Amino acid sequence: MTKLTFLNARIVDPETDEIKVGGLVVEDGRITKHLPKDAPRLTSGRVIDCHLKYLAPGIVDLGVKVCEPGDRHKESYRSAGLAAAAGGITTMVTRPDTEPAIDSPETLEFVTRRANEVAPVNVLPMAALTKGREGREMTEIGFLMDAGAVAFTDCDRVVTDTKVFSRALTYARSLDALVIAHPQDPGLSRGAAATSGKFASLRGLPAVSPMAERMALDRDIALIEMTGARYHADQITCARALPALERAKANGLDITAGTSIHHLTLNALDVADYRTFFKLKPPLRDEQDRLAVAEAVKNGLIDVISSMHTPQDEESKRLPFEEAASGAVALETLLPAAMRLYHAGLIDLPTLWRAMSLNPAKRLGLESGRLRVGSPADLVLFDPDVPFLMDRATLRSKSRNTPFDGARMQGKVLATYVAGTCVYETS
């Protein structure tokens, strides 16, 4: 493999919590050396002058939906992989909420083989926690781990039977498997399209209180305490859930939490006059919740930021707000949306990359997400200051249901490298 040297870069290191000017040497797909600011220009191999642009670990995106099998017209592994590469994402951790659900070793092996054939980035699949994601019978967790599952989740279908969930957690604990749950009380949130409050009432939208998230998280924390399982909450989106999360961590439970980039950068008022591209699950929250969640990311209470990429076709979005499908694509918009937090002074770059790269990699036991010598050379070169107008027609995803269509944004990916190989570069 050709030797690759990056020079004159602003290196964002989430492990050391610093940004420093210098360089990196990559050989055989791994980082072999850090170079100082004034390192001489080497002649062997390929040399890339970064011109003081930012070089960071590639993003590890936990919770990407790829619609194979079942709805390949919405998103395929090839289209998702190309979008991820263009967004600085070097590892996609994919969800099992497909048709059929990824709940057997055979289905898991199919999607893994398909992903490895066509996606230019790393793809790590999650598997369903219960068969058919129906919450009645747990899957063969051990066999699925042997087939390559990195975590287990029923996604937005909450396991309501606490006995089934506790048994699954106990079994997962015996295998040291990570369980990812969606903290929303299904009774309160059933049929909801917005967060309860004046705005939802004025629009006549069925709404759910943020307490639905707090109640579900409280239940899950009790079960984690009972079983000792490794647990990750996929999306914490409201201030009322944060004290419970803080107490659980202080009590030594093996719990981490994530949030989506949309809940960090948008609020309930963005729905405006029934704009269905802003319909998400859980629904967008009030501004004070958004700011509280951003602060929780800053101080480390919330560990992970992800895209929660959920492709939906035009037919499922061009409907009355209550009937429209939930979700938004975000593989290509994750980094520029995160730059909104940076430019607003809410979260600095090392903290952002800790949440987008280092922490998800650590939670899944991966070597990536860091820049230490010996780590995989999964890297993103970006400029946080480039302004542009988001045009969804330019997105590489098959589905283009982004809430940022027409928005003024800052921050562009210049190049993405997976194991030292360039998989995306701006023209």
CSV table of C-alpha atoms in Angstrom, one decimal:
chain,number,residue,atom,x,y,z
A,1,MET,CA,0.0,0.0,0.0
A,2,THR,CA,1.2,3.5,-0.8
A,3,LYS,CA,2.6,5.6,2.0
A,4,LEU,CA,0.4,8.6,2.7
A,5,THR,CA,1.6,11.8,4.5
A,6,PHE,CA,-0.7,14.6,5.6
A,7,LEU,CA,1.1,17.9,6.2
A,8,ASN,CA,0.1,21.3,7.4
A,9,ALA,CA,-3.2,20.2,8.9
A,10,ARG,CA,-5.2,21.4,11.9
A,11,ILE,CA,-5.5,18.1,13.7
A,12,VAL,CA,-8.6,17.6,15.8
A,13,ASP,CA,-7.9,15.0,18.4
A,14,PRO,CA,-10.9,14.0,20.6
A,15,GLU,CA,-8.7,11.8,22.9
A,16,THR,CA,-6.4,14.6,23.9
A,17,ASP,CA,-9.1,17.3,23.6
A,18,GLU,CA,-7.0,19.6,21.5
A,19,ILE,CA,-6.4,21.0,18.0
A,20,LYS,CA,-2.8,21.3,16.9
A,21,VAL,CA,-1.1,22.0,13.6
A,22,GLY,CA,1.0,19.1,12.3
A,23,GLY,CA,0.7,16.0,10.2
A,24,LEU,CA,0.1,12.3,10.1
A,25,VAL,CA,1.9,9.4,8.3
A,26,VAL,CA,-0.2,6.5,7.1
A,27,GLU,CA,1.1,3.1,6.0
A,28,ASP,CA,-0.8,-0.1,5.3
A,29,GLY,CA,-4.0,1.6,6.2
A,30,ARG,CA,-2.9,2.6,9.7
A,31,ILE,CA,-1.5,5.7,11.3
A,32,THR,CA,2.2,5.2,11.9
A,33,LYS,CA,3.5,8.6,13.0
A,34,HIS,CA,2.5,12.0,14.1
A,35,LEU,CA,4.5,14.9,12.6
A,36,PRO,CA,5.2,18.3,14.2
A,37,LYS,CA,4.2,21.6,12.7
A,38,ASP,CA,7.5,22.2,10.9
A,39,ALA,CA,8.1,18.7,9.6
A,40,PRO,CA,10.1,18.6,6.3
A,41,ARG,CA,8.2,17.7,3.2
A,42,LEU,CA,8.9,14.0,2.5
A,43,THR,CA,9.6,12.6,-1.0
A,44,SER,CA,8.4,9.0,-0.5
A,45,GLY,CA,4.8,8.1,-1.1
A,46,ARG,CA,1.9,10.5,-1.6
A,47,VAL,CA,2.0,13.8,0.2
A,48,ILE,CA,-1.1,15.8,0.9
A,49,ASP,CA,-0.8,19.5,1.9
A,50,CYS,CA,-3.9,20.2,3.9
A,51,HIS,CA,-3.4,24.0,3.8
A,52,LEU,CA,-4.4,24.4,7.4
A,53,LYS,CA,-7.7,22.7,6.9
A,54,TYR,CA,-9.0,20.4,9.7
A,55,LEU,CA,-8.1,16.7,9.8
A,56,ALA,CA,-10.1,14.5,12.2
A,57,PRO,CA,-11.1,10.9,12.8
A,58,GLY,CA,-13.8,9.7,10.4
A,59,ILE,CA,-17.3,9.8,11.9
A,60,VAL,CA,-18.7,6.6,13.4
A,61,ASP,CA,-22.5,7.0,12.8
A,62,LEU,CA,-24.5,4.9,15.2
A,63,GLY,CA,-28.0,4.2,14.0
A,64,VAL,CA,-28.2,4.4,10.2
A,65,LYS,CA,-31.2,3.0,8.4
A,66,VAL,CA,-30.4,1.3,5.1
A,67,CYS,CA,-33.5,-0.1,3.4
A,68,GLU,CA,-32.1,-3.5,2.3
A,69,PRO,CA,-33.8,-5.8,2.4
A,70,GLY,CA,-37.3,-4.7,1.7
A,71,ASP,CA,-37.3,-1.1,0.5
A,72,ARG,CA,-34.3,-0.8,-1.7
A,73,HIS,CA,-35.9,2.0,-3.7
A,74,LYS,CA,-35.6,4.3,-0.6
A,75,GLU,CA,-31.9,3.5,0.2
A,76,SER,CA,-29.4,0.9,-0.8
A,77,TYR,CA,-26.0,0.0,0.7
A,78,ARG,CA,-24.3,1.6,-2.3
A,79,SER,CA,-26.2,4.9,-2.2
A,80,ALA,CA,-25.9,5.1,1.6
A,81,GLY,CA,-22.2,4.3,1.4
A,82,LEU,CA,-21.6,7.0,-1.2
A,83,ALA,CA,-23.6,9.5,0.9
A,84,ALA,CA,-21.7,8.6,4.0
A,85,ALA,CA,-18.3,9.0,2.3
A,86,ALA,CA,-19.4,12.5,1.1
A,87,GLY,CA,-20.4,13.3,4.7
A,88,GLY,CA,-17.1,12.3,6.3
A,89,ILE,CA,-18.6,9.2,7.8
A,90,THR,CA,-16.2,6.2,7.6
A,91,THR,CA,-18.2,3.7,9.6
A,92,MET,CA,-22.0,3.2,9.4
A,93,VAL,CA,-23.6,1.2,12.2
A,94,THR,CA,-26.8,0.1,10.6
A,95,ARG,CA,-30.2,-0.5,12.1
A,96,PRO,CA,-32.2,-3.8,11.8
A,97,ASP,CA,-35.6,-2.1,11.1
A,98,THR,CA,-35.9,-3.5,7.6
A,99,GLU,CA,-38.5,-5.7,5.8
A,100,PRO,CA,-38.0,-8.4,7.0
A,101,ALA,CA,-36.2,-7.4,10.2
A,102,ILE,CA,-32.6,-8.4,10.6
A,103,ASP,CA,-33.3,-11.0,13.3
A,104,SER,CA,-31.6,-14.2,12.0
A,105,PRO,CA,-27.9,-15.1,11.2
A,106,GLU,CA,-29.0,-15.7,7.6
A,107,THR,CA,-30.5,-12.2,7.1
A,108,LEU,CA,-27.5,-10.7,8.8
A,109,GLU,CA,-25.0,-12.5,6.6
A,110,PHE,CA,-26.9,-11.3,3.5
A,111,VAL,CA,-26.8,-7.6,4.4
A,112,THR,CA,-23.2,-7.9,5.6
A,113,ARG,CA,-22.1,-9.5,2.3
A,114,ARG,CA,-24.1,-6.9,0.3
A,115,ALA,CA,-22.6,-4.0,2.2
A,116,ASN,CA,-19.1,-5.2,1.8
A,117,GLU,CA,-19.6,-5.6,-1.9
A,118,VAL,CA,-20.9,-2.1,-2.7
A,119,ALA,CA,-20.3,0.4,0.2
A,120,PRO,CA,-17.0,2.4,0.1
A,121,VAL,CA,-17.1,2.8,3.9
A,122,ASN,CA,-17.1,0.4,6.8
A,123,VAL,CA,-20.6,-1.1,7.6
A,124,LEU,CA,-21.3,-2.7,10.9
A,125,PRO,CA,-24.8,-4.2,11.3
A,126,MET,CA,-27.0,-4.3,14.4
A,127,ALA,CA,-29.5,-7.1,14.8
A,128,ALA,CA,-33.0,-7.1,16.3
A,129,LEU,CA,-33.4,-7.8,20.0
A,130,THR,CA,-36.7,-9.7,19.5
A,131,LYS,CA,-37.9,-11.7,16.6
A,132,GLY,CA,-39.6,-9.6,14.0
A,133,ARG,CA,-39.1,-6.6,16.4
A,134,GLU,CA,-42.4,-7.7,17.9
A,135,GLY,CA,-41.3,-7.7,21.5
A,136,ARG,CA,-42.5,-11.3,22.3
A,137,GLU,CA,-39.5,-13.6,21.9
A,138,MET,CA,-35.8,-12.6,21.9
A,139,THR,CA,-33.6,-13.4,19.0
A,140,GLU,CA,-30.6,-15.8,19.0
A,141,ILE,CA,-28.2,-13.2,20.4
A,142,GLY,CA,-25.2,-15.5,20.6
A,143,PHE,CA,-25.5,-16.8,17.0
A,144,LEU,CA,-26.1,-13.2,15.7
A,145,MET,CA,-23.0,-12.0,17.5
A,146,ASP,CA,-21.0,-14.8,15.8
A,147,ALA,CA,-22.4,-13.6,12.5
A,148,GLY,CA,-21.2,-10.1,13.1
A,149,ALA,CA,-23.9,-8.2,15.0
A,150,VAL,CA,-22.3,-5.3,17.0
A,151,ALA,CA,-25.4,-4.5,19.1
A,152,PHE,CA,-29.1,-5.4,19.5
A,153,THR,CA,-32.1,-3.2,19.2
A,154,ASP,CA,-35.7,-3.1,18.2
A,155,CYS,CA,-35.3,0.5,17.1
A,156,ASP,CA,-38.4,2.6,17.7
A,157,ARG,CA,-40.5,-0.4,18.6
A,158,VAL,CA,-40.3,-0.4,22.4
A,159,VAL,CA,-40.4,-3.8,24.1
A,160,THR,CA,-43.4,-3.2,26.4
A,161,ASP,CA,-43.4,-6.6,28.1
A,162,THR,CA,-40.9,-6.0,31.0
A,163,LYS,CA,-40.4,-9.7,31.5
A,164,VAL,CA,-39.4,-10.3,27.9
A,165,PHE,CA,-37.1,-7.2,28.0
A,166,SER,CA,-35.5,-8.2,31.3
A,167,ARG,CA,-34.8,-11.7,30.0
A,168,ALA,CA,-33.2,-10.3,26.9
A,169,LEU,CA,-31.1,-7.9,29.0
A,170,THR,CA,-30.0,-10.7,31.3
A,171,TYR,CA,-29.0,-12.9,28.3
A,172,ALA,CA,-27.3,-10.0,26.6
A,173,ARG,CA,-25.4,-9.4,29.8
A,174,SER,CA,-24.1,-13.0,29.9
A,175,LEU,CA,-22.7,-12.5,26.4
A,176,ASP,CA,-21.5,-8.9,27.1
A,177,ALA,CA,-23.7,-7.7,24.2
A,178,LEU,CA,-24.8,-4.1,23.9
A,179,VAL,CA,-28.5,-3.4,23.9
A,180,ILE,CA,-29.8,-0.2,22.3
A,181,ALA,CA,-33.2,1.0,23.3
A,182,HIS,CA,-35.6,3.9,22.2
A,183,PRO,CA,-36.8,5.6,25.4
A,184,GLN,CA,-40.4,6.5,24.7
A,185,ASP,CA,-43.4,5.3,26.6
A,186,PRO,CA,-45.4,3.7,23.7
A,187,GLY,CA,-48.8,4.4,25.3
A,188,LEU,CA,-48.3,8.1,25.7
A,189,SER,CA,-46.5,8.5,22.4
A,190,ARG,CA,-48.8,6.4,20.2
A,191,GLY,CA,-50.1,8.5,17.3
A,192,ALA,CA,-48.2,11.6,18.3
A,193,ALA,CA,-46.8,13.9,15.6
A,194,ALA,CA,-45.5,16.8,17.7
A,195,THR,CA,-44.3,17.7,21.2
A,196,SER,CA,-47.1,18.9,23.5
A,197,GLY,CA,-47.4,22.6,24.1
A,198,LYS,CA,-49.0,25.8,22.6
A,199,PHE,CA,-47.5,25.3,19.1
A,200,ALA,CA,-49.0,21.8,18.7
A,201,SER,CA,-52.3,23.0,20.1
A,202,LEU,CA,-52.5,25.9,17.7
A,203,ARG,CA,-51.7,23.6,14.8
A,204,GLY,CA,-54.2,20.9,15.9
A,205,LEU,CA,-51.5,18.2,16.0
A,206,PRO,CA,-51.7,15.1,18.2
A,207,ALA,CA,-48.9,15.6,20.7
A,208,VAL,CA,-46.8,13.8,23.3
A,209,SER,CA,-45.3,15.1,26.5
A,210,PRO,CA,-41.5,15.0,27.0
A,211,MET,CA,-42.4,13.0,30.1
A,212,ALA,CA,-42.9,10.0,27.8
A,213,GLU,CA,-39.2,9.9,27.3
A,214,ARG,CA,-38.4,10.3,31.0
A,215,MET,CA,-40.9,7.6,32.0
A,216,ALA,CA,-39.4,5.1,29.5
A,217,LEU,CA,-35.9,5.9,30.5
A,218,ASP,CA,-36.7,5.4,34.2
A,219,ARG,CA,-38.1,2.0,33.5
A,220,ASP,CA,-35.1,1.0,31.4
A,221,ILE,CA,-32.7,2.2,34.1
A,222,ALA,CA,-34.5,0.0,36.7
A,223,LEU,CA,-34.1,-3.0,34.5
A,224,ILE,CA,-30.4,-2.2,33.8
A,225,GLU,CA,-29.9,-2.0,37.6
A,226,MET,CA,-31.6,-5.4,38.0
A,227,THR,CA,-29.7,-7.2,35.1
A,228,GLY,CA,-26.4,-5.4,34.9
A,229,ALA,CA,-26.7,-5.2,31.1
A,230,ARG,CA,-24.8,-2.9,28.8
A,231,TYR,CA,-27.3,-0.3,27.6
A,232,HIS,CA,-27.4,2.6,25.2
A,233,ALA,CA,-30.3,5.0,24.8
A,234,ASP,CA,-30.5,5.9,21.2
A,235,GLN,CA,-32.0,9.4,21.5
A,236,ILE,CA,-32.3,11.6,24.6
A,237,THR,CA,-34.0,14.7,23.4
A,238,CYS,CA,-35.5,16.6,26.4
A,239,ALA,CA,-34.3,18.2,29.6
A,240,ARG,CA,-36.6,16.1,31.8
A,241,ALA,CA,-34.7,12.9,31.0
A,242,LEU,CA,-31.2,14.3,31.8
A,243,PRO,CA,-31.4,14.1,35.7
A,244,ALA,CA,-32.4,10.4,35.5
A,245,LEU,CA,-29.5,9.7,33.1
A,246,GLU,CA,-27.1,11.6,35.4
A,247,ARG,CA,-28.1,9.6,38.4
A,248,ALA,CA,-27.8,6.3,36.5
A,249,LYS,CA,-24.3,7.1,35.5
A,250,ALA,CA,-23.4,8.3,39.0
A,251,ASN,CA,-24.6,5.0,40.4
A,252,GLY,CA,-22.2,3.1,38.2
A,253,LEU,CA,-24.6,1.6,35.7
A,254,ASP,CA,-23.2,0.6,32.3
A,255,ILE,CA,-25.3,3.1,30.4
A,256,THR,CA,-24.6,5.6,27.6
A,257,ALA,CA,-26.9,7.8,25.7
A,258,GLY,CA,-27.0,9.4,22.3
A,259,THR,CA,-29.0,12.1,20.5
A,260,SER,CA,-29.6,13.0,16.9
A,261,ILE,CA,-28.2,15.9,15.0
A,262,HIS,CA,-31.7,17.1,14.1
A,263,HIS,CA,-32.7,17.4,17.8
A,264,LEU,CA,-29.5,19.4,18.4
A,265,THR,CA,-30.0,21.9,15.7
A,266,LEU,CA,-33.8,22.2,15.1
A,267,ASN,CA,-36.7,22.8,17.4
A,268,ALA,CA,-40.5,22.3,17.4
A,269,LEU,CA,-41.2,25.7,15.7
A,270,ASP,CA,-39.3,24.6,12.6
A,271,VAL,CA,-42.4,22.4,11.7
A,272,ALA,CA,-44.0,25.8,10.9
A,273,ASP,CA,-47.0,25.2,8.6
A,274,TYR,CA,-46.9,21.4,8.6
A,275,ARG,CA,-43.6,20.8,6.9
A,276,THR,CA,-43.4,17.0,6.9
A,277,PHE,CA,-39.6,16.9,6.3
A,278,PHE,CA,-39.4,18.1,9.9
A,279,LYS,CA,-41.5,15.2,11.2
A,280,LEU,CA,-39.2,13.0,13.3
A,281,LYS,CA,-39.5,10.3,15.9
A,282,PRO,CA,-39.4,11.5,18.7
A,283,PRO,CA,-40.8,14.8,17.5
A,284,LEU,CA,-38.7,18.0,17.6
A,285,ARG,CA,-38.6,19.5,21.0
A,286,ASP,CA,-38.9,23.1,22.4
A,287,GLU,CA,-35.8,25.4,22.2
A,288,GLN,CA,-35.0,25.0,25.9
A,289,ASP,CA,-34.8,21.2,25.5
A,290,ARG,CA,-32.5,21.7,22.5
A,291,LEU,CA,-30.2,23.9,24.5
A,292,ALA,CA,-30.2,21.5,27.5
A,293,VAL,CA,-29.4,18.5,25.3
A,294,ALA,CA,-26.5,20.5,23.6
A,295,GLU,CA,-25.2,21.3,27.1
A,296,ALA,CA,-25.4,17.7,28.0
A,297,VAL,CA,-23.3,16.8,25.0
A,298,LYS,CA,-20.8,19.5,25.9
A,299,ASN,CA,-20.4,18.2,29.5
A,300,GLY,CA,-20.3,14.5,28.4
A,301,LEU,CA,-23.6,13.4,30.0
A,302,ILE,CA,-24.8,12.5,26.5
A,303,ASP,CA,-22.1,10.5,24.8
A,304,VAL,CA,-23.0,10.2,21.2
A,305,ILE,CA,-24.3,12.3,18.3
A,306,SER,CA,-25.6,10.4,15.3
A,307,SER,CA,-27.5,11.2,12.1
A,308,MET,CA,-30.4,8.7,12.8
A,309,HIS,CA,-30.5,8.6,9.0
A,310,THR,CA,-34.1,7.5,8.1
A,311,PRO,CA,-34.9,7.6,4.3
A,312,GLN,CA,-38.5,8.1,3.3
A,313,ASP,CA,-39.7,8.4,-0.3
A,314,GLU,CA,-41.8,11.3,-1.6
A,315,GLU,CA,-45.1,9.4,-1.4
A,316,SER,CA,-44.7,8.8,2.3
A,317,LYS,CA,-43.7,12.4,3.1
A,318,ARG,CA,-46.1,14.3,0.7
A,319,LEU,CA,-49.0,13.6,3.0
A,320,PRO,CA,-50.9,15.5,5.7
A,321,PHE,CA,-48.6,16.0,8.7
A,322,GLU,CA,-50.3,13.4,10.9
A,323,GLU,CA,-50.2,10.7,8.2
A,324,ALA,CA,-46.7,11.4,6.9
A,325,ALA,CA,-43.9,9.0,7.7
A,326,SER,CA,-41.4,10.1,10.4
A,327,GLY,CA,-37.6,10.5,9.8
A,328,ALA,CA,-35.0,12.4,7.8
A,329,VAL,CA,-31.9,11.6,5.8
A,330,ALA,CA,-28.7,13.0,7.4
A,331,LEU,CA,-25.6,11.2,6.2
A,332,GLU,CA,-24.4,14.1,4.1
A,333,THR,CA,-25.7,16.8,6.4
A,334,LEU,CA,-24.4,15.5,9.7
A,335,LEU,CA,-21.1,17.4,9.6
A,336,PRO,CA,-22.4,20.8,8.3
A,337,ALA,CA,-25.3,20.6,10.8
A,338,ALA,CA,-22.8,19.9,13.6
A,339,MET,CA,-20.9,23.0,12.5
A,340,ARG,CA,-24.0,25.0,13.5
A,341,LEU,CA,-23.2,24.0,17.1
A,342,TYR,CA,-19.5,25.0,16.6
A,343,HIS,CA,-20.2,28.4,15.0
A,344,ALA,CA,-22.8,29.2,17.7
A,345,GLY,CA,-20.2,28.6,20.4
A,346,LEU,CA,-22.2,25.8,22.0
A,347,ILE,CA,-19.8,22.9,21.4
A,348,ASP,CA,-16.1,22.9,20.3
A,349,LEU,CA,-14.6,20.7,17.6
A,350,PRO,CA,-12.8,18.2,19.9
A,351,THR,CA,-16.0,17.7,21.9
A,352,LEU,CA,-18.0,17.2,18.7
A,353,TRP,CA,-15.6,14.6,17.4
A,354,ARG,CA,-15.6,12.9,20.8
A,355,ALA,CA,-19.4,12.5,20.4
A,356,MET,CA,-19.4,11.7,16.7
A,357,SER,CA,-16.3,9.4,16.5
A,358,LEU,CA,-14.5,8.5,19.6
A,359,ASN,CA,-17.4,7.6,22.0
A,360,PRO,CA,-19.4,5.5,19.5
A,361,ALA,CA,-16.3,3.6,18.6
A,362,LYS,CA,-15.4,3.0,22.2
A,363,ARG,CA,-18.9,1.9,23.0
A,364,LEU,CA,-18.8,-0.7,20.2
A,365,GLY,CA,-15.2,-1.8,21.0
A,366,LEU,CA,-13.8,-0.5,17.7
A,367,GLU,CA,-10.3,0.7,17.0
A,368,SER,CA,-11.5,3.7,14.9
A,369,GLY,CA,-12.6,7.1,16.1
A,370,ARG,CA,-9.1,8.1,17.3
A,371,LEU,CA,-5.8,9.4,15.9
A,372,ARG,CA,-3.3,7.5,18.0
A,373,VAL,CA,-0.4,5.6,16.3
A,374,GLY,CA,-1.7,2.1,15.2
A,375,SER,CA,-5.3,3.2,14.7
A,376,PRO,CA,-7.0,2.7,11.4
A,377,ALA,CA,-6.5,5.6,9.0
A,378,ASP,CA,-10.2,6.4,8.8
A,379,LEU,CA,-10.0,10.2,8.4
A,380,VAL,CA,-12.0,13.2,7.3
A,381,LEU,CA,-10.5,16.5,6.0
A,382,PHE,CA,-12.9,19.4,6.2
A,383,ASP,CA,-13.3,23.1,6.2
A,384,PRO,CA,-15.8,24.3,8.9
A,385,ASP,CA,-16.1,27.8,7.4
A,386,VAL,CA,-17.2,27.1,3.8
A,387,PRO,CA,-20.8,28.6,3.3
A,388,PHE,CA,-23.2,26.9,0.9
A,389,LEU,CA,-26.9,26.6,0.2
A,390,MET,CA,-28.2,23.1,0.8
A,391,ASP,CA,-30.0,21.7,-2.2
A,392,ARG,CA,-31.5,18.3,-1.6
A,393,ALA,CA,-31.3,17.5,-5.3
A,394,THR,CA,-27.6,17.1,-4.9
A,395,LEU,CA,-27.7,14.5,-2.2
A,396,ARG,CA,-26.4,11.1,-3.0
A,397,SER,CA,-29.1,9.2,-0.9
A,398,LYS,CA,-31.9,7.7,-3.0
A,399,SER,CA,-34.3,9.5,-0.6
A,400,ARG,CA,-33.9,13.2,-0.1
A,401,ASN,CA,-36.1,14.0,2.8
A,402,THR,CA,-33.8,16.4,4.5
A,403,PRO,CA,-35.2,19.3,6.7
A,404,PHE,CA,-32.2,21.3,5.7
A,405,ASP,CA,-33.3,21.8,2.1
A,406,GLY,CA,-32.8,25.4,1.1
A,407,ALA,CA,-31.0,26.2,4.4
A,408,ARG,CA,-27.8,28.3,4.5
A,409,MET,CA,-25.1,26.1,6.1
A,410,GLN,CA,-21.3,26.2,6.8
A,411,GLY,CA,-18.8,23.4,6.7
A,412,LYS,CA,-17.8,21.1,3.9
A,413,VAL,CA,-16.1,17.7,3.7
A,414,LEU,CA,-13.0,18.0,1.5
A,415,ALA,CA,-11.9,14.4,1.5
A,416,THR,CA,-12.7,11.1,3.3
A,417,TYR,CA,-10.3,8.2,3.8
A,418,VAL,CA,-11.1,4.7,4.9
A,419,ALA,CA,-8.0,2.7,5.9
A,420,GLY,CA,-5.9,5.3,4.1
A,421,THR,CA,-7.8,5.0,0.8
A,422,CYS,CA,-9.6,8.1,-0.5
A,423,VAL,CA,-13.2,7.2,-0.9
A,424,TYR,CA,-14.5,10.8,-1.5
A,425,GLU,CA,-12.9,14.0,-2.6
A,426,THR,CA,-14.4,17.3,-3.6
A,427,SER,CA,-13.8,18.2,-7.2
